[in-house]
Tab-separated table of C-alpha atoms in Angstrom:
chain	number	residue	atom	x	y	z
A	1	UNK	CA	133.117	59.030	120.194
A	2	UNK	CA	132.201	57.536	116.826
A	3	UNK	CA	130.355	59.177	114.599
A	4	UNK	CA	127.049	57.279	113.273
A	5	UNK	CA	126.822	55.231	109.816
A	6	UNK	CA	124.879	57.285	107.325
A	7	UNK	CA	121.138	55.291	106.995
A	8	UNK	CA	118.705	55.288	103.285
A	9	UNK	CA	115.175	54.607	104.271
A	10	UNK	CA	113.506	53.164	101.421
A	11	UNK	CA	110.206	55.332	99.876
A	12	UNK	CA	107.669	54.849	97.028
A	13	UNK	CA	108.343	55.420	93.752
A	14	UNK	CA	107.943	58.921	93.211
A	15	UNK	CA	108.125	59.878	96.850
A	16	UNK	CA	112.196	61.143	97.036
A	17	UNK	CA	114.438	59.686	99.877
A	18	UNK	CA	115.329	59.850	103.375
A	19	UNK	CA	118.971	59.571	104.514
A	20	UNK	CA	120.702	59.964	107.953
A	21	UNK	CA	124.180	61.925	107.527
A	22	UNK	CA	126.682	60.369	109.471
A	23	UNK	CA	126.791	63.438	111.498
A	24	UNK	CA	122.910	62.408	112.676
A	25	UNK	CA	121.245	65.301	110.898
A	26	UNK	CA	118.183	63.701	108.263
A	27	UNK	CA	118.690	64.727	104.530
A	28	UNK	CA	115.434	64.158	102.119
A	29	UNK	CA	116.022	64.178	98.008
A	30	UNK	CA	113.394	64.507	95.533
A	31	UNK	CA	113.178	65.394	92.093
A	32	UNK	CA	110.767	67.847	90.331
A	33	UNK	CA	110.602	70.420	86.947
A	34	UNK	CA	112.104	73.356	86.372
A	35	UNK	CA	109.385	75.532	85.333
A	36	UNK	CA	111.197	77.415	82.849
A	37	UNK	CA	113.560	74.916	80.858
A	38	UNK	CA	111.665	71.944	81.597
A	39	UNK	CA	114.633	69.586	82.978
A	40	UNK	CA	114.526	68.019	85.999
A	41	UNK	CA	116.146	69.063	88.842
A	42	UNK	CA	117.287	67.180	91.910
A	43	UNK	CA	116.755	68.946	95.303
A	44	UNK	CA	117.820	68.232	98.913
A	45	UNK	CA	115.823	69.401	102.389
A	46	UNK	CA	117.395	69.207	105.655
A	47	UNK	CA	115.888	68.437	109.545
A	48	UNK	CA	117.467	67.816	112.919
A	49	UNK	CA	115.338	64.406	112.701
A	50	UNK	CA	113.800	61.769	110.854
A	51	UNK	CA	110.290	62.937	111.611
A	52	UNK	CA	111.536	67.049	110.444
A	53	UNK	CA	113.110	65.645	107.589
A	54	UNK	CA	110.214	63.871	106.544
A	55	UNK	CA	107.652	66.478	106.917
A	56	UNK	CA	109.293	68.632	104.746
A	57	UNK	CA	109.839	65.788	102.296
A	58	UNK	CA	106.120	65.640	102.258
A	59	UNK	CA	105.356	69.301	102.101
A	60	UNK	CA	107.630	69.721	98.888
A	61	UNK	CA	106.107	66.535	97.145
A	62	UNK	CA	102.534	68.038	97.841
A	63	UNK	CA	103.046	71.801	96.598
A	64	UNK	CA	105.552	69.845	93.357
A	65	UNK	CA	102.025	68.310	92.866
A	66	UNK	CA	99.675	70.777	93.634
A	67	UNK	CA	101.792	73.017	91.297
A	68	UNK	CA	102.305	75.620	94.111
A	69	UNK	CA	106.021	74.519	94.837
A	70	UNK	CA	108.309	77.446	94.426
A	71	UNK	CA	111.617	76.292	92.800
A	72	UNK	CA	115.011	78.054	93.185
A	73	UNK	CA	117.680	76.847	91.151
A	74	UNK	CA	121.213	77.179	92.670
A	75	UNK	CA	121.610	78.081	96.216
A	76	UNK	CA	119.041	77.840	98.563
A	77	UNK	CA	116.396	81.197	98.690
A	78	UNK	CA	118.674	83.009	101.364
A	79	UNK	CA	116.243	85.174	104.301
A	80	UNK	CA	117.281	88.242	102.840
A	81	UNK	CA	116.215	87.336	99.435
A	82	UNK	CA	113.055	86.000	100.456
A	83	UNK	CA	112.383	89.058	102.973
A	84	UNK	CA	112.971	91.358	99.757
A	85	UNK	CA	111.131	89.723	97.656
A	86	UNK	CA	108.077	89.888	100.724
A	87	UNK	CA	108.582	92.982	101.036
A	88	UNK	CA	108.520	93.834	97.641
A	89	UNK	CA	105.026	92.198	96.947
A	90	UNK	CA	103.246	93.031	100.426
A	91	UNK	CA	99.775	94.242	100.299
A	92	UNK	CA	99.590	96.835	102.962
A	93	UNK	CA	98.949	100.526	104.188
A	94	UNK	CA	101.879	102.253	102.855
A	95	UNK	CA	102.940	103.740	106.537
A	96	UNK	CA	103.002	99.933	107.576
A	97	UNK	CA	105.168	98.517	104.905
A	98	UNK	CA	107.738	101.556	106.002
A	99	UNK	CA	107.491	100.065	109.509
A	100	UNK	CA	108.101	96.590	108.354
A	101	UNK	CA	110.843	97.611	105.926
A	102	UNK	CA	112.715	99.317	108.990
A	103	UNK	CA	112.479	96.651	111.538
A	104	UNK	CA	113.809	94.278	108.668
A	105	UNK	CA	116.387	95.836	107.256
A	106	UNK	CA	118.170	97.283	110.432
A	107	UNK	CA	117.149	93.883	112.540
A	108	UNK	CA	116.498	91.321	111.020
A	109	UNK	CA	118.559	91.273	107.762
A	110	UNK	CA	122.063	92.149	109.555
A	111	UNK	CA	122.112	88.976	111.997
A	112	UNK	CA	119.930	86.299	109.866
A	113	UNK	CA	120.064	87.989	106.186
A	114	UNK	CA	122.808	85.437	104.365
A	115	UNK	CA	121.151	81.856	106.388
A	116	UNK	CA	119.164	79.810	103.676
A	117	UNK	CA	115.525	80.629	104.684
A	118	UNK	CA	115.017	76.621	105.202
A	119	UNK	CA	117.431	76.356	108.117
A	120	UNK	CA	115.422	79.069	109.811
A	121	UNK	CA	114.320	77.729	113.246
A	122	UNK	CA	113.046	79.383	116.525
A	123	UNK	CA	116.459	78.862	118.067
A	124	UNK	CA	118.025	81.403	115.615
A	125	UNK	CA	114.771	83.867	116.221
A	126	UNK	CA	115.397	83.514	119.767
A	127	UNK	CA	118.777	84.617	119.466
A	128	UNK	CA	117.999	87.470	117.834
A	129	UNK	CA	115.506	88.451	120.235
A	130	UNK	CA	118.436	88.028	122.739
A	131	UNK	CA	120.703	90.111	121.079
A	132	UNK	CA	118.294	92.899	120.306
A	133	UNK	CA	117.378	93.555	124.124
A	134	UNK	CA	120.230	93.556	125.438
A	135	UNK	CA	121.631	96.236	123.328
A	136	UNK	CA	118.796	98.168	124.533
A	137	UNK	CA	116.018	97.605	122.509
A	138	UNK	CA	112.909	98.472	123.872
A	139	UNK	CA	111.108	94.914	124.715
A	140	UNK	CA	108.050	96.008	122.452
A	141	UNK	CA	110.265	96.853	119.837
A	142	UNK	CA	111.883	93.522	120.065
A	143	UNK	CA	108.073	91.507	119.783
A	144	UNK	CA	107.258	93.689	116.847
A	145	UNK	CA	110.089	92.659	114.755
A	146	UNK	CA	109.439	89.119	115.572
A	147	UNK	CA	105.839	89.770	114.744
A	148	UNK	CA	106.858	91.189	111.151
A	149	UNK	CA	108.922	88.126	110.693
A	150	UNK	CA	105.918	85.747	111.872
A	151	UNK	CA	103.588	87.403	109.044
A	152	UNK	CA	106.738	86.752	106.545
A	153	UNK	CA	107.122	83.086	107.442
A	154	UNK	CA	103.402	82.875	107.595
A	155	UNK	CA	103.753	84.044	103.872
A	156	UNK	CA	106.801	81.834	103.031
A	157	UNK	CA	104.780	78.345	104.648
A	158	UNK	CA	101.864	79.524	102.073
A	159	UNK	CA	103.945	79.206	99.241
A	160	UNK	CA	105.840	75.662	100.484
A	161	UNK	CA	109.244	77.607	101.291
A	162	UNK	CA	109.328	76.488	104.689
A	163	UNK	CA	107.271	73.958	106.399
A	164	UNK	CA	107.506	75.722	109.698
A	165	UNK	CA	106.730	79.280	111.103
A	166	UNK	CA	110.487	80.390	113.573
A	167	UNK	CA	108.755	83.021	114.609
A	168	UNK	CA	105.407	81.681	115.334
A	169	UNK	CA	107.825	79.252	117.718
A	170	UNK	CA	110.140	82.024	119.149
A	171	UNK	CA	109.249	82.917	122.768
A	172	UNK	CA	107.753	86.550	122.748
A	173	UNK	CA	109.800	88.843	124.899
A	174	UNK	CA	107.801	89.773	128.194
A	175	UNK	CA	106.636	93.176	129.007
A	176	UNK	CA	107.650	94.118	132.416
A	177	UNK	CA	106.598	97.720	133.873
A	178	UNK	CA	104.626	99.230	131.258
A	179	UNK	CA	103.547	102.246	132.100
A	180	UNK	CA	99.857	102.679	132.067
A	181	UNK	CA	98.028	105.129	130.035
A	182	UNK	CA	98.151	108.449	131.935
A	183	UNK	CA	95.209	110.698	132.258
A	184	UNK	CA	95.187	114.400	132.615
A	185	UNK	CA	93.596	115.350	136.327
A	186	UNK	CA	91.252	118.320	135.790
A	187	UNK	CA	93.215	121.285	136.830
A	188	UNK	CA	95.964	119.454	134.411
A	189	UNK	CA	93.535	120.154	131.952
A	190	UNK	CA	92.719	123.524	132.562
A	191	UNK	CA	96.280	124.035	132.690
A	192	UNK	CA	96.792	122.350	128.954
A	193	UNK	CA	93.803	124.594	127.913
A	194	UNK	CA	94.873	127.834	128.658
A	195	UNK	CA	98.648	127.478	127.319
A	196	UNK	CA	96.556	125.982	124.050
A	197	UNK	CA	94.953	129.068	123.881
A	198	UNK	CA	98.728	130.962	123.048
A	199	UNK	CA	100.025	128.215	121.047
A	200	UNK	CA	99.777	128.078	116.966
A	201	UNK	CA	98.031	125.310	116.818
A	202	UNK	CA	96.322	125.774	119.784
A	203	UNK	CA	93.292	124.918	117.956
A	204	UNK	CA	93.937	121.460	116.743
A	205	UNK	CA	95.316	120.590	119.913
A	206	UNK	CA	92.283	120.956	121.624
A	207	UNK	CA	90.263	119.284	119.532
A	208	UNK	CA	92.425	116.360	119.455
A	209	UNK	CA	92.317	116.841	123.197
A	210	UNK	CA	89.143	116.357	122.933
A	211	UNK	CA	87.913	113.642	120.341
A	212	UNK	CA	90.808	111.588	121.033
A	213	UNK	CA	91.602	111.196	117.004
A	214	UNK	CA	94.726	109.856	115.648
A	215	UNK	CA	97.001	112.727	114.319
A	216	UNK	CA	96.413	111.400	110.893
A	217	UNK	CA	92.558	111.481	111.374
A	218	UNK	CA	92.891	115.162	112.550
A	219	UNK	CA	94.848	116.180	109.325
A	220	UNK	CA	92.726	114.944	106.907
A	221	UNK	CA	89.778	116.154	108.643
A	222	UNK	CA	87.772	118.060	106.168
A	223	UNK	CA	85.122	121.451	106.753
A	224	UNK	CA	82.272	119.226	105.214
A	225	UNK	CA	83.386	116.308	108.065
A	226	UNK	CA	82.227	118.848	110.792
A	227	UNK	CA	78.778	119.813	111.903
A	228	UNK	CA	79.084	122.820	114.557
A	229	UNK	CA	75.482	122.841	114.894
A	230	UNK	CA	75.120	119.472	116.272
A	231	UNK	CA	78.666	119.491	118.120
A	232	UNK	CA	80.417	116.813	116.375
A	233	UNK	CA	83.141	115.860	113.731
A	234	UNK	CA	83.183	112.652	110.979
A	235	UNK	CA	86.549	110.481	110.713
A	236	UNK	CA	86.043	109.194	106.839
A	237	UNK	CA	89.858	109.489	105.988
A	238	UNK	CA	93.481	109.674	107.345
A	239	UNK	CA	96.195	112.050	105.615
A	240	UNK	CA	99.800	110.776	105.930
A	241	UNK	CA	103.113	112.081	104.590
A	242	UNK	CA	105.063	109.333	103.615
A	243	UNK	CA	107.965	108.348	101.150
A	244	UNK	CA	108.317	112.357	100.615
A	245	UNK	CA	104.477	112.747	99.720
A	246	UNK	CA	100.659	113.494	101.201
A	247	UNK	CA	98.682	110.591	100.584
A	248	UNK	CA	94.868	110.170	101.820
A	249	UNK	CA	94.245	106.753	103.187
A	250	UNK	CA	91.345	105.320	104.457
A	251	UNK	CA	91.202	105.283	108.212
A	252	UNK	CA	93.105	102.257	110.080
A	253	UNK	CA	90.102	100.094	110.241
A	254	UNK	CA	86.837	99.874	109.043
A	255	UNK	CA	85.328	100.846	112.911
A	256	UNK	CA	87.679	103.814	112.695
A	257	UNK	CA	85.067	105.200	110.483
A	258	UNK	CA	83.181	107.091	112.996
A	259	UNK	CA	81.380	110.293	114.235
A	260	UNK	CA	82.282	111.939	117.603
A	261	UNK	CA	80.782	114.210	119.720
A	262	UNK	CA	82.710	117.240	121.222
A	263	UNK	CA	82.428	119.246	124.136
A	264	UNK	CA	81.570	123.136	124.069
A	265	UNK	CA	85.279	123.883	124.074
A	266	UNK	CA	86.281	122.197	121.190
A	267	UNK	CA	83.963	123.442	119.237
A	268	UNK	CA	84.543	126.848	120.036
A	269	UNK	CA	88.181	126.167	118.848
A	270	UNK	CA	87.080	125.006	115.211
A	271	UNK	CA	84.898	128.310	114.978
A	272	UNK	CA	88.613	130.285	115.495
A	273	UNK	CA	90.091	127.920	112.962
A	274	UNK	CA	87.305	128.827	110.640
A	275	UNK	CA	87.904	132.470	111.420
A	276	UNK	CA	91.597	131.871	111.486
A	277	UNK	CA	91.216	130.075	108.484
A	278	UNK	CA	89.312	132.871	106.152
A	279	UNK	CA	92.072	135.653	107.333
A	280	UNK	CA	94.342	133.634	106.183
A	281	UNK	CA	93.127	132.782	102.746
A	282	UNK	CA	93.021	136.594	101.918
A	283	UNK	CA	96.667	137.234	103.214
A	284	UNK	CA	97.995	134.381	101.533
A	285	UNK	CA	99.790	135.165	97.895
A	286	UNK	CA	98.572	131.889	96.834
A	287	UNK	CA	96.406	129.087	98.522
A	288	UNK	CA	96.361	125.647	98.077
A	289	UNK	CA	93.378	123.620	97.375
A	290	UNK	CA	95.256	120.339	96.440
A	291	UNK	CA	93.396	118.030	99.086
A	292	UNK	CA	89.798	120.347	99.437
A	293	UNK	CA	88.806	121.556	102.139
A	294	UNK	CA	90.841	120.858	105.382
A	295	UNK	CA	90.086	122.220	108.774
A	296	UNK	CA	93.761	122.453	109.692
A	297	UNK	CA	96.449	124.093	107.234
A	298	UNK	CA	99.763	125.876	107.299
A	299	UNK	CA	99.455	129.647	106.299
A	300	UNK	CA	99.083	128.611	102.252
A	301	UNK	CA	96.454	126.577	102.820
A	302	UNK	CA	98.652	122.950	102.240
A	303	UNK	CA	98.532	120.441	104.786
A	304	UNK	CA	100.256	120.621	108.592
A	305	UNK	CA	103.643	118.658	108.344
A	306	UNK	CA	103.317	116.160	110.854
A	307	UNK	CA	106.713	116.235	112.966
A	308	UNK	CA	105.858	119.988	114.071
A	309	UNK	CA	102.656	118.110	115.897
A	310	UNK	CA	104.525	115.874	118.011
């Protein structure tokens, strides 16, 4: 079968070319400044079709005039560079960017890190979607790497990198027999508070138990947070450990902000803490007073270390 003649389609002044490759795929050429030496540079998009082809023609020639076209000089912006780069200059709760560095670098980098970020289309997204469960990644695991990479092409489209979102246009993986939230019967209960009762941190545990609080919530929970006369605790902050340090973060969203009522049994578990608390101030060598105030501590009066909690 013959291949097809190569095709110019003739454009404005000003307005770069369209040309069919003899191999049917659409090439579009314009020209614009490099910012920094001020010569011009010639550069090329690419599209399946005319119509592809064009749009990113016109997508380029609007951010070159809008001044909001980023140029590379060289090889195309790879996805690894550009993912770095996002990475880099994301705006996020620390915990979050971890996430979103993980997923990347051990997902997404590996299989689609050297293709120019241009060439990005859903089929490739797809495929690594593919790949990903059936090497036994969980099928929310697999929607929340392709929802990372949505929020980076989302990014990339902003800034006239790509004139289409791969992710946005991936098919989400389904979510077949999730388990549904399981609630403690009340002899369960009864069972979970007596053991509490011998455990270490029996006390925390049955106030989270309780209030339902994040584990975060719980560690940053301060003595001035709780009122024992009316019954109820305060969420005003989170306390996380993260990139080998305690930071205090705001809670997760502005509705997390909230008081919370708690039964008779939780309340009678801060009291011990308190209790707990004082004998352990006057044991201690030394006590820590770094974040002021918290309701749970180890025995020197620093924060709980989260892992021993799950």
């Amino acid at each position: 079968m013959s291949r097809a003649k190569s095709k110019r389609i003739k454009m404005p002044n000003g307005a770069g070319s369209l040309i069919r490759r003899s191999d049917g795929r659409w090439m579009a050429r314009y020209s614009t400044e490099d910012p920094e030496s001020g010569r011009t540079l010639r550069k090329t998009l690419y599209g399946r079709t005319e119509q592809e082809a064009r749009s990113r023609l016109v997508v380029a020639l609007s951010g070159r005039d809008l001044g909001t076209l980023v140029v590379t000089r060289g090889r195309a912006l790879t996805v690894h560079a550009y993912l770095e780069r996002w990475l880099a200059t994301k705006r996020v709760r620390p915990k979050t960017l971890l996430r979103y560095r993980e997923l990347v670098l051990n997902h997404v980098i590996p299989m689609l890190g050297q293709m120019p970020l241009p060439r990005l289309d859903s089929r490739h997204v797809n495929r690594l979607m593919e790949r990903k469960l059936s090497s036994g990644l969980a099928p929310r695991t697999c929607n929340h790497i392709r929802a990372v990479l949505r929020n980076a092409l989302h990014d990339a489209m902003r800034e006239g990198l790509v004139t289409r979102n791969a992710a946005e246009l991936a098919h989400p993986i389904p979510l077949y027999n999730i388990e549904e939230t399981k609630v403690l019967a009340p002899d369960e209960v009864g069972t979970f508070l007596e053991l509490a009762q011998r455990h270490p941190l029996g006390n925390l545990l049955i106030v989270a138990l309780a209030s339902g609080c994040r584990q975060g919530e719980l560690l940053g929970l301060r003595w001035q947070d709780v009122d024992l006369d009316k019954g109820s605790i305060r969420i005003e902050r989170t306390l996380q450990y993260i990139a080998r340090g305690w930071h205090v973060l705001p809670p997760k969203t502005p509705r997390s902000r909230r008081p919370i009522a708690l039964p008779k049994v939780a309340c009678e578990a801060l009291r011990r803490e308190k209790r707990e608390q004082a004998e352990a101030r006057l044991k201690a060598d030394k006590w820590s007073d770094e974040f002021e105030d918290l309701v749970f501590t180890n025995d020197q009066g620093g924060p709980l270390v989260a892992y021993r909690l799950s």
